[in-house]
Amino acid sequence: MCNVGQDEIVIILQYSEDDQTVPKDILNHLNEIYKDASKGNIIVPMGHTVIYGEFLGSKENSGFLFIRPTFQCLNKLTLPSPPYLMGILLQKWEIPWAKMFPLRLMLRLGAEYRYYPCPIYSVRDRPTVFYEIGHTIMNLLADFRNYQYTIAQIKGASIHMEDKKTTVAFPQNRYDDVMKALSNSNDHVFAIGVSFSMKADSHLVCLQNDVGNYQTQAINIQKKPRKVTGASFVVFNGSLKSGQQLHGKCSIIEDGIMVQMSQENFSALKQALKTMKEWETGCGPATAPPEEQVCVRWDDDDRECNIGVMSVIDDFPMDGVTSVRVHNADDYVADSLSCACAIRWTEVFFLQTERNVASLVSPISEPVDLGRLAESLAKACCTALAGHLDSLHSQTIQKLALRVSIDAERVNYIVGANGSQLAEQYMADLDNELIPIIHGAAAQTSTPIVLELIFHIVRV
């Protein structure tokens, strides 16, 4: 999967006595995922696939929800190198939730199997955990008929409920997403979906009973006391009337919370969000001190990306480093007719500070287009190594990386694989192709630039 810019996929399927080998339907589905990824249609965490027709012997098996493992036990499992996704088999009635609000579905499966936050294995022909949508607050926040819109979901945001205090936290680097959601809200209601929180030890879960009604439950990490409970969404409602004699009101609704307040307080909340300021309100009768506090704050940037990924050059950890997958990159075929291989650029990591990623213009120089620079470096590296693919392939090198450091005073590059730099025999061709590009970029910037480009050697 990594050859086409897709996280590797792990599916753990419960064994059936009829299985003589891995079910063909699973292999065919993985092949479809591969073909879609080669066209740029990749699956991301909390993404899903939909399967039409019979699958694994039943028309009720209708797709997969893909998650990153968190608190689940992975001991004794044969797993690929990170990043990878684990697929959970879904039933037909669960697909709408996978499309519109996957966090609710993930946690509901956790409650069903008493496994926090959800199981990592798939069970064929199990009972569905959701039925017809029915009466839910999500009907007001998402379009279950045409799938045209859903509640804004802010990556890295969290809701924590503790003793007499509820905190809604937004990462600073998601400011634009919050402003977009705020601009799409109406004058009295602002709703936000959040991410699963690793800092919570329990979480609200929404269950649908046999008659279609929705109920609230909580699940927690086994043998751990509940101190911080997570929620999946928050609705801020500014329609509380002064005659109700309340500071405000915070209540649990399904697997989220609703915070009701006066229109004046609601306007103050919106202004605080726009200016990235902290906001707080009390809840309870206005004739007494607040019984509970609701706080909205801005936290550090969300860095939950590339966790567990390590550089193939020197095992440098890439945790929190921003990267971009490359799709439809050109293959550079080996010069030798005896080697049916090609080298392909698949990803670029931005190892410099986020400030440099966001602001690519130096105050005393011309702009440096990082995308164009990365593309030029990738082309040069592929050109230099195309004539050496026979040798690289014979060393069982399948993945290699180029790290380029550019500064106004000093430049260098490293190419490596399997935890060490490439041998000297490749350096002359690499120098000829890379050095002119690196020096050209250095002349255009006064701020450090560090990129790491990932390449795969593939069969053709």
CSV table of C-alpha atoms in Angstrom, one decimal, residues 3-5 324-329 345-348:
chain,number,residue,atom,x,y,z
A,3,ASN,CA,3.9,2.3,-2.9
A,4,VAL,CA,0.7,4.2,-3.7
A,5,GLY,CA,0.7,6.6,-0.8
A,324,VAL,CA,2.4,14.9,2.4
A,325,ARG,CA,1.7,11.8,0.4
A,326,VAL,CA,2.5,11.9,-3.3
A,327,HIS,CA,0.1,10.3,-5.8
A,328,ASN,CA,0.6,9.7,-9.5
A,329,ALA,CA,4.3,10.4,-9.4
A,345,TRP,CA,8.6,9.2,-5.0
A,346,THR,CA,5.8,8.6,-2.5
A,347,GLU,CA,6.0,11.1,0.4
A,348,VAL,CA,7.8,14.2,1.7
